[in-house]
mmCIF file of C-alpha atoms in Angstrom:
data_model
loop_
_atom_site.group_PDB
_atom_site.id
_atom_site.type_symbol
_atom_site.label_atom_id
_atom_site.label_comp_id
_atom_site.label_asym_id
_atom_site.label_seq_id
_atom_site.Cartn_x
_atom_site.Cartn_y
_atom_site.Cartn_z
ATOM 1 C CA UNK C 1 68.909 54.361 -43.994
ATOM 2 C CA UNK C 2 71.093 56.561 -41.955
ATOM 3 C CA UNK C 3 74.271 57.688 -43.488
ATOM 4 C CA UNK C 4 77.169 59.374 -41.301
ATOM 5 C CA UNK C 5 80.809 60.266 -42.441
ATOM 6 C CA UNK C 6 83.446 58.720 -39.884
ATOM 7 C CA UNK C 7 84.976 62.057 -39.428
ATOM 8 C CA UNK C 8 81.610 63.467 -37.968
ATOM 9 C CA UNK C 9 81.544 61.199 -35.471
ATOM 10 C CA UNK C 10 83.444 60.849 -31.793
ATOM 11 C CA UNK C 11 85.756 58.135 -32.057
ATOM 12 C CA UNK C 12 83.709 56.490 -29.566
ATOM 13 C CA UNK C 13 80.817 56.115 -31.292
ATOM 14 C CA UNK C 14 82.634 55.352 -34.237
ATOM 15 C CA UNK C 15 84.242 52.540 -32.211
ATOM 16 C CA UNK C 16 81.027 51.455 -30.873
ATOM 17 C CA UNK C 17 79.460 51.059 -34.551
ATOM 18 C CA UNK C 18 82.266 49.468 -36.534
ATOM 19 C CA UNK C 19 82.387 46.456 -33.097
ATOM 20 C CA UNK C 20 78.434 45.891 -33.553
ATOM 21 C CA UNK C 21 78.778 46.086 -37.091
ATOM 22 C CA UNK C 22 81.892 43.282 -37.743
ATOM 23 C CA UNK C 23 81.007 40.739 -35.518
ATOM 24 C CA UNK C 24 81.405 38.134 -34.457
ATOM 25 C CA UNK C 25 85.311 38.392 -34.095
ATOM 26 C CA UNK C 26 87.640 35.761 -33.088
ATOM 27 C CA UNK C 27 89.238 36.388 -29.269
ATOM 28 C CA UNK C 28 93.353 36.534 -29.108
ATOM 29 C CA UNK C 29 94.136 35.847 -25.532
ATOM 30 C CA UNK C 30 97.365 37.093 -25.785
ATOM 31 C CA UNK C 31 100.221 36.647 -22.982
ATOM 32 C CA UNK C 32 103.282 38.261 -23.200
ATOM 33 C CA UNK C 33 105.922 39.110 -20.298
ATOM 34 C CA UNK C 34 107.974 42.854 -19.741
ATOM 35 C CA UNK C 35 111.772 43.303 -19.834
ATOM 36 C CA UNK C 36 111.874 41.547 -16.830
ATOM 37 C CA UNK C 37 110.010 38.597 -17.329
ATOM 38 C CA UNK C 38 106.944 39.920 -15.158
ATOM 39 C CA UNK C 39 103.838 38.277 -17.142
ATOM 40 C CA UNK C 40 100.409 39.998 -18.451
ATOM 41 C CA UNK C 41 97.375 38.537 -19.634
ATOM 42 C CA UNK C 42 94.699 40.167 -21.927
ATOM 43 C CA UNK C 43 92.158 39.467 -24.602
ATOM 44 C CA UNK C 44 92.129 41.703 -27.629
ATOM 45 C CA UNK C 45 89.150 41.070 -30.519
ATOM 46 C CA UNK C 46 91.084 42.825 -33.800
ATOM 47 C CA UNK C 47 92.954 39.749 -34.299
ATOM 48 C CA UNK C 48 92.757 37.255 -37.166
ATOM 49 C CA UNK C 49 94.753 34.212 -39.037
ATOM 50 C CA UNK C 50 96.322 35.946 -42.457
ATOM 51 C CA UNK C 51 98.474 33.223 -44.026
ATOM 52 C CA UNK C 52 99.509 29.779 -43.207
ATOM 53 C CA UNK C 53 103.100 29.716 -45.116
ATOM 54 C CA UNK C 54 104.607 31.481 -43.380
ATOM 55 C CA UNK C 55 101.739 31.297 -40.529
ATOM 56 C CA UNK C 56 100.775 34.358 -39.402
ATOM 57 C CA UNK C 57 98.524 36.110 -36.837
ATOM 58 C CA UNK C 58 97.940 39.456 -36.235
ATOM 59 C CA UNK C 59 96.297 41.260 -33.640
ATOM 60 C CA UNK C 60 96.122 44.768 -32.309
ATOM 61 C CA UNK C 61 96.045 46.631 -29.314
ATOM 62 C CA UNK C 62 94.620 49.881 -30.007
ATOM 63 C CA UNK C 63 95.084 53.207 -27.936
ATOM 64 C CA UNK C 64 92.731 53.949 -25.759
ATOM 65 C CA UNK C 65 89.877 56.593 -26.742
ATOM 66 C CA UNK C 66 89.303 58.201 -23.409
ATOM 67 C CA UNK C 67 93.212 58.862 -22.457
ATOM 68 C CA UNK C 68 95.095 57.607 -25.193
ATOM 69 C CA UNK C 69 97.464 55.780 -23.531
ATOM 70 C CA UNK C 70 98.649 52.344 -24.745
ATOM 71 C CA UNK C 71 98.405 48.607 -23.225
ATOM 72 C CA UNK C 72 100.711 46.920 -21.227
ATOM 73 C CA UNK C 73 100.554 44.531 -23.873
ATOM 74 C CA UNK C 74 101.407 46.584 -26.829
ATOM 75 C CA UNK C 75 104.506 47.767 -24.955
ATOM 76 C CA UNK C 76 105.248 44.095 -23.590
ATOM 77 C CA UNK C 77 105.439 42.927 -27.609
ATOM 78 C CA UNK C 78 107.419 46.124 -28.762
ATOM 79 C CA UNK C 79 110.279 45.181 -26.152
ATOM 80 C CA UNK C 80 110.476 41.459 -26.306
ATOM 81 C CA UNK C 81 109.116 40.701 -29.551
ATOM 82 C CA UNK C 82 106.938 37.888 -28.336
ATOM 83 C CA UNK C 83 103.686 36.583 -27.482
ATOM 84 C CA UNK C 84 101.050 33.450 -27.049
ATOM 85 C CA UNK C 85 98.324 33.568 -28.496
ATOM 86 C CA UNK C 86 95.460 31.472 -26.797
ATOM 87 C CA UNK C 87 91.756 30.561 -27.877
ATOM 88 C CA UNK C 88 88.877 31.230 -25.836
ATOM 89 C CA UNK C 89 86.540 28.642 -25.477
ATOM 90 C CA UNK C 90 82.974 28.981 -23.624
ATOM 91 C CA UNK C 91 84.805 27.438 -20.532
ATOM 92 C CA UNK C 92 86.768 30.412 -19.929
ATOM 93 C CA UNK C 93 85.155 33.133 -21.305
ATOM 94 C CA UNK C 94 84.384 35.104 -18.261
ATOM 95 C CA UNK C 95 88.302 34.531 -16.827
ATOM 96 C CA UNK C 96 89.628 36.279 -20.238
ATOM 97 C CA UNK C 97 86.799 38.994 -19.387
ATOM 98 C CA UNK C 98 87.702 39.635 -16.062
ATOM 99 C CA UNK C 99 91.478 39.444 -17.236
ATOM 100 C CA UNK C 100 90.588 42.967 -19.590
ATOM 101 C CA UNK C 101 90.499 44.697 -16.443
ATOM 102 C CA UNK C 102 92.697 47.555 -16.252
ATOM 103 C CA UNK C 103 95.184 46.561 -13.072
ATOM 104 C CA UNK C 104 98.098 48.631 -12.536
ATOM 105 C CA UNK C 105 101.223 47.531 -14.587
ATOM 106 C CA UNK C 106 103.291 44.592 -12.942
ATOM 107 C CA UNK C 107 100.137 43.159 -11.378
ATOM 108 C CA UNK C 108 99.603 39.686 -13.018
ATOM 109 C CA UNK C 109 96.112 39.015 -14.767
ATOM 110 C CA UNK C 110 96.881 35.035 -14.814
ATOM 111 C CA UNK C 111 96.662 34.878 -10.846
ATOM 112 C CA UNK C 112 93.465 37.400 -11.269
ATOM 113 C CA UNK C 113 91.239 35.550 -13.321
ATOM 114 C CA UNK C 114 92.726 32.214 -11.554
ATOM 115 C CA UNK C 115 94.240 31.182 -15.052
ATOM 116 C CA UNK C 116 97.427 28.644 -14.971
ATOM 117 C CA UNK C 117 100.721 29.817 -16.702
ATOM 118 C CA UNK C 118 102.339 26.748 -18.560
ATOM 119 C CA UNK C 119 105.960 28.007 -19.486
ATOM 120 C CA UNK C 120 106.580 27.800 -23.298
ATOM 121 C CA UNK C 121 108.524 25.948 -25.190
ATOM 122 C CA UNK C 122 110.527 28.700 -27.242
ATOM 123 C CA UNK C 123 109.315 31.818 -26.098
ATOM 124 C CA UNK C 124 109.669 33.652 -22.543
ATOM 125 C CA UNK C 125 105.556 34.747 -22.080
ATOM 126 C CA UNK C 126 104.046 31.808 -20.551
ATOM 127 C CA UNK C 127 101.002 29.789 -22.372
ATOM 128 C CA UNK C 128 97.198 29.622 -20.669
ATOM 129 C CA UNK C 129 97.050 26.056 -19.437
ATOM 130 C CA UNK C 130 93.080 26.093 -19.489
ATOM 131 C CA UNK C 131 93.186 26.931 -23.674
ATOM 132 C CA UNK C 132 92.521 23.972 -25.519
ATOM 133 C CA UNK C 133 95.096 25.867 -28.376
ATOM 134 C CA UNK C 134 97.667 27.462 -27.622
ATOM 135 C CA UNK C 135 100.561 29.404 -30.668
ATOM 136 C CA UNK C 136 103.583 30.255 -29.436
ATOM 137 C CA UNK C 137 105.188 33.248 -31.670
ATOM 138 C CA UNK C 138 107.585 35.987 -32.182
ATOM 139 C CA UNK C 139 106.590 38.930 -33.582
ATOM 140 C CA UNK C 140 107.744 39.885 -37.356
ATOM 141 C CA UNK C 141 106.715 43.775 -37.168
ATOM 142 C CA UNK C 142 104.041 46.005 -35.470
ATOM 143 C CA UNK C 143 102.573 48.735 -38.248
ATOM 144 C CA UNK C 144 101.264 51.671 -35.938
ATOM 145 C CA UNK C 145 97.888 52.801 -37.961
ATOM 146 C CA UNK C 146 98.079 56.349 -35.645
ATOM 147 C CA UNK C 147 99.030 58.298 -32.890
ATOM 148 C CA UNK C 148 95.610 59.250 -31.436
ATOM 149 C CA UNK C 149 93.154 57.420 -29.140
ATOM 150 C CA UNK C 150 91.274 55.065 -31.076
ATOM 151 C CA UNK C 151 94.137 53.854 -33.887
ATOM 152 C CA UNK C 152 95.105 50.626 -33.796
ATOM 153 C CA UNK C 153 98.514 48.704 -33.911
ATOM 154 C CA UNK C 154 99.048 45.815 -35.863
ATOM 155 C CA UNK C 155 100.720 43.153 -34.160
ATOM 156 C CA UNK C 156 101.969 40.335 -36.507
ATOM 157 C CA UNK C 157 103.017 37.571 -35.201
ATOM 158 C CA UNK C 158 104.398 34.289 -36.706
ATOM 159 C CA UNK C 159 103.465 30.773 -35.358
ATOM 160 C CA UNK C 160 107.047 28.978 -34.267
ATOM 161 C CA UNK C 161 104.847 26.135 -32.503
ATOM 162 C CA UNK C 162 101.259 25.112 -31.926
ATOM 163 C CA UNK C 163 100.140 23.435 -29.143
ATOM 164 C CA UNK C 164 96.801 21.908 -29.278
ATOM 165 C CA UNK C 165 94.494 19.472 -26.292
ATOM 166 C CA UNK C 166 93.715 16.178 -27.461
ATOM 167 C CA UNK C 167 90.263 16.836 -26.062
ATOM 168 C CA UNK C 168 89.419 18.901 -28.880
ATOM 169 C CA UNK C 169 90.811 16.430 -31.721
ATOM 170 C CA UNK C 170 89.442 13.324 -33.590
ATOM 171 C CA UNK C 171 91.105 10.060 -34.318
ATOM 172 C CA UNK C 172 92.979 11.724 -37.316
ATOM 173 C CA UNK C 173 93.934 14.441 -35.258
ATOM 174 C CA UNK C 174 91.890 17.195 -36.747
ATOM 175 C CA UNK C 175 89.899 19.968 -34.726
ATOM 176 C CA UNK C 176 86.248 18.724 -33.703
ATOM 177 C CA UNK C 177 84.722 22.474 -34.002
ATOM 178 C CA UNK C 178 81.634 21.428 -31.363
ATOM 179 C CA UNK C 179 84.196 20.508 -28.740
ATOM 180 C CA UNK C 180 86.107 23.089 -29.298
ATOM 181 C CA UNK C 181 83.384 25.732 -28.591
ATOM 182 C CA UNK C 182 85.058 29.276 -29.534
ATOM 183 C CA UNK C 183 83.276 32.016 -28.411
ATOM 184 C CA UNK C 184 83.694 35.721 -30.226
ATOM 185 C CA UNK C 185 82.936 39.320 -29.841
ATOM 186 C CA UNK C 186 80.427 41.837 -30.783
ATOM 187 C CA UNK C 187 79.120 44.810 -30.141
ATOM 188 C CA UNK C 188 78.730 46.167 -26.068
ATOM 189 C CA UNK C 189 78.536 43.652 -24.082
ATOM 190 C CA UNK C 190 77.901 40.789 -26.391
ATOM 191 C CA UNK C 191 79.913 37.456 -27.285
ATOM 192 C CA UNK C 192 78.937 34.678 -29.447
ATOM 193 C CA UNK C 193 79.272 31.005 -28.682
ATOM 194 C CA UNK C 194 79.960 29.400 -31.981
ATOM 195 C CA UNK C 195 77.989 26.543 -31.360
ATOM 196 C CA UNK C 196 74.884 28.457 -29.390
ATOM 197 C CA UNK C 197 74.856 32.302 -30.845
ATOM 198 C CA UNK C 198 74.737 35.094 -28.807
ATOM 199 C CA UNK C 199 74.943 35.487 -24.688
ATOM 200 C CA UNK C 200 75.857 38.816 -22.940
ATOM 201 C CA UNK C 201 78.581 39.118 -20.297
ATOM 202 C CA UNK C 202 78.880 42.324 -18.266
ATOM 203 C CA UNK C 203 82.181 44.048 -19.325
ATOM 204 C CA UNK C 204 84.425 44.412 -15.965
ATOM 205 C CA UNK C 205 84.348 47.066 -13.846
ATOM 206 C CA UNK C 206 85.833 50.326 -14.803
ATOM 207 C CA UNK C 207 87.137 50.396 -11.365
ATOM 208 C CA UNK C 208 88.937 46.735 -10.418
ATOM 209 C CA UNK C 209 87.411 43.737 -9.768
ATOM 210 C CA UNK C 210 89.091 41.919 -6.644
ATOM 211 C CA UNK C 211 89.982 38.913 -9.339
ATOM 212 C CA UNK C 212 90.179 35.280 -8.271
ATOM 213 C CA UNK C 213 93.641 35.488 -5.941
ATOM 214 C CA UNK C 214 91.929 37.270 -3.783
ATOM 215 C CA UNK C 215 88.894 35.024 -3.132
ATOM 216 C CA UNK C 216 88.980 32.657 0.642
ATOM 217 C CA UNK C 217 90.822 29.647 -0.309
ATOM 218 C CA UNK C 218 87.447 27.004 0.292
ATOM 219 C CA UNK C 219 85.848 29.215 -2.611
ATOM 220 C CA UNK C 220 88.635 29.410 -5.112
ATOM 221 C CA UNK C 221 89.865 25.914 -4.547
ATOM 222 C CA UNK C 222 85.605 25.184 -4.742
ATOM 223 C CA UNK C 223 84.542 21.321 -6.779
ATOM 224 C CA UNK C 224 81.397 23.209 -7.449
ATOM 225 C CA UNK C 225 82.542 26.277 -9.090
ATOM 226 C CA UNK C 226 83.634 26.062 -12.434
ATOM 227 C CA UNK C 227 86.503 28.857 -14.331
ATOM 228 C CA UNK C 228 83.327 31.120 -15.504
ATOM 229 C CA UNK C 229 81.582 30.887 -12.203
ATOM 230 C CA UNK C 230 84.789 32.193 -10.517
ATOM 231 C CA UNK C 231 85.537 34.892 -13.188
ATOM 232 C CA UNK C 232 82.188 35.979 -12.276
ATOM 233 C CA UNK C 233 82.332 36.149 -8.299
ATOM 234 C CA UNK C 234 86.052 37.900 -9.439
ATOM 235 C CA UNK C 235 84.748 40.494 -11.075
ATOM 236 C CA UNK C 236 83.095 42.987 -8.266
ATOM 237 C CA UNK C 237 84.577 46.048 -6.704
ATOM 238 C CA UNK C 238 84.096 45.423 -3.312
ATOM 239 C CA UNK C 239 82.173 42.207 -0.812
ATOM 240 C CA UNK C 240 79.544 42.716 1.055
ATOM 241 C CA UNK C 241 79.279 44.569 4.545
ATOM 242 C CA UNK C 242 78.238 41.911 7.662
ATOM 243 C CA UNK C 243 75.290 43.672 8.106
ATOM 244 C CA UNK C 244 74.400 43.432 4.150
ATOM 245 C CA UNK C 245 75.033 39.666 4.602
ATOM 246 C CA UNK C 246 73.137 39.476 7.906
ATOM 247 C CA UNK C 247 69.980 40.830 5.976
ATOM 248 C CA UNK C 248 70.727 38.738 3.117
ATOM 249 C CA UNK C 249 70.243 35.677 5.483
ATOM 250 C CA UNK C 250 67.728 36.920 7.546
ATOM 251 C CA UNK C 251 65.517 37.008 4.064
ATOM 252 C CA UNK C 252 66.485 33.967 2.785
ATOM 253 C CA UNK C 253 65.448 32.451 6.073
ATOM 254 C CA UNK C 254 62.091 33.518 6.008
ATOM 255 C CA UNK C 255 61.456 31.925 2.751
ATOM 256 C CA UNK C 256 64.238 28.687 2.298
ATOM 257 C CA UNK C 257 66.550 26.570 4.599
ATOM 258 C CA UNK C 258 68.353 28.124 7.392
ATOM 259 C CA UNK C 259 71.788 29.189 5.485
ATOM 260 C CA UNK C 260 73.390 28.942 8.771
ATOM 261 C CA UNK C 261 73.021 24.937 8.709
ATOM 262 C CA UNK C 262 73.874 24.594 4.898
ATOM 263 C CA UNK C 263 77.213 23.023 4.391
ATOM 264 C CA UNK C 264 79.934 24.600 2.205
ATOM 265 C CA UNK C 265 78.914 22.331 -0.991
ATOM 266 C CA UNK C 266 75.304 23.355 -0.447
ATOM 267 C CA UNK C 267 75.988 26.898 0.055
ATOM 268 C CA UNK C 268 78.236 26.776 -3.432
ATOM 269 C CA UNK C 269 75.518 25.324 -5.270
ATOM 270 C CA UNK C 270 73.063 27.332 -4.323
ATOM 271 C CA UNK C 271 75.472 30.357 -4.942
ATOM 272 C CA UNK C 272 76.237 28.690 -8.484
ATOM 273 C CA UNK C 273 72.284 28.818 -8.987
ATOM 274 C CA UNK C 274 72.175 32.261 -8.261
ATOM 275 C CA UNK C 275 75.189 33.159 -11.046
ATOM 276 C CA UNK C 276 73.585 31.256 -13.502
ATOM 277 C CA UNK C 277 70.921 34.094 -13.393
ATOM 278 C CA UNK C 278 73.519 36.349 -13.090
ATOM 279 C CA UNK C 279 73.074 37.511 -9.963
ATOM 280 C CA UNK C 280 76.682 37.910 -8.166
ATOM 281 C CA UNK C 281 75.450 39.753 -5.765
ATOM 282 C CA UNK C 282 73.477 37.357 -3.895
ATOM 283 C CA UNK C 283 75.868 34.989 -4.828
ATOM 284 C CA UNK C 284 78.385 36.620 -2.271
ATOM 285 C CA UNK C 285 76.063 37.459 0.365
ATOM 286 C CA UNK C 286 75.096 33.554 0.500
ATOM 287 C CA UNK C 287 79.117 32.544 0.174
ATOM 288 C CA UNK C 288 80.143 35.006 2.862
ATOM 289 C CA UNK C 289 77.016 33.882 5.505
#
């Protein structure tokens, strides 16, 4: 066994043991708005249920290790005192990914990872209509654990109403776990579907991704593509060139239809095949022909 003392380690690789090491951990899809109502949307995996009288949540946004600067969140909460907390099911799991991205502040992660806001009932951040829960809650205190990149900032938050689909309930009006189909975090790049284990997802670009507002209309708007297919095709840096594409087609030819004669529903579902390998890339060159 290998034994290491936390202070001789970077906090990076300490941060990278203690997430493979405590997993899976529940997802807090937390929405929250600024001092003037502009809304932001990210998922945060420190988060947990800690009593249900008074019920209480807490989550926390910790500094960043490479700069450490804060979340838009974290200041978003310290202002209004507020936030909803949404699950993540395995329907949207790749929307809350893409939503982690770092945009600029005032740019709004809802209309990024193509996620509907559903205004609240008594607080101002606006709920994730796609959640199948969803806790609206003001926030009793934040304890700051420390000052440097890496420490955390505990977030609690008290439940003033809970909003939860019928989908998910049976005829007494209790949670059906299988339909509900959480999904959690580990280590890297790794989530867990509570239902199916483990399944990667590639974390989002360092850089941006050009999120689902700015996809063409007859690919967002798509019957084919479903909220994870979309948070994948969001999550790239930049579309192909014509003469990428051109290639793309000219290969595809040789070997399959002529793309040029598919229709748009053919061309999705082929594209859709392509994602469910995991290959995005191709996925746009075919979308784009």
């Amino acid at each position: 066994m290998v034994t290491f003392d936390p202070k001789d380690l970077s906090t990076g690789r300490l941060h990278g043991y203690l997430l493979s090491a405590i997993a899976p951990r529940p997802i807090a899809f937390a929405s929250t708005v600024d001092v003037d109502g502009n809304p932001n949307l990210s998922p945060f995996s420190f988060f947990n249920v800690f009593s249900a009288n008074p019920p209480i949540l807490i989550f926390s946004p910790a500094r960043r290790v490479r700069d450490n600067s804060v979340k838009h969140t974290l200041d978003n909460v310290e202002a209004t005192k507020e936030v909803v907390i949404n699950v993540v099911n395995y329907e949207l799991v790749h929307q809350a990914s893409l939503s982690s991205t770092e945009y600029a502040k005032g740019v709004n992660e809802f209309d990024k990872a193509g996620l509907t806001m559903l205004k609240s009932d008594l607080v101002k951040p606006f709920r994730v209509a796609e959640s199948p829960i969803q806790m609206e809650c003001k926030v009793n205190d934040i304890i700051k654990l420390g000052t440097e990149g890496g420490a955390g900032n505990l977030v609690i938050c008290e439940v003033v109403k809970l909003h939860i689909s019928e989908d998910v309930l049976d005829g007494n009006q209790m949670i059906i776990q299988e339909k509900l189909d959480l999904v959690a975090r580990a280590g890297g790049s790794y989530y867990n579907r509570a239902k199916n284990g483990f399944f990667e997802i590639p974390k989002p670009l360092q850089t941006l991704g050009i999120g689902i507002d700015a996809m063409p209309d007859e690919i967002k708007n798509s019957m084919i593509f479903t909220g994870n297919d979309l948070g994948m095709l969001g999550n790239v840096e930049v579309l192909p060139t014509p003469e990428i594409i051109a290639d793309f087609v000219k290969s595809v030819g040789e070997h399959h239809a002529n793309i040029n004669e598919m229709t748009h529903r053919e061309k999705h579902k082929m594209a859709q095949s392509y994602l469910s390998y995991g290959d995005v890339e191709s996925a746009w060159k075919l979308l784009l022909s």
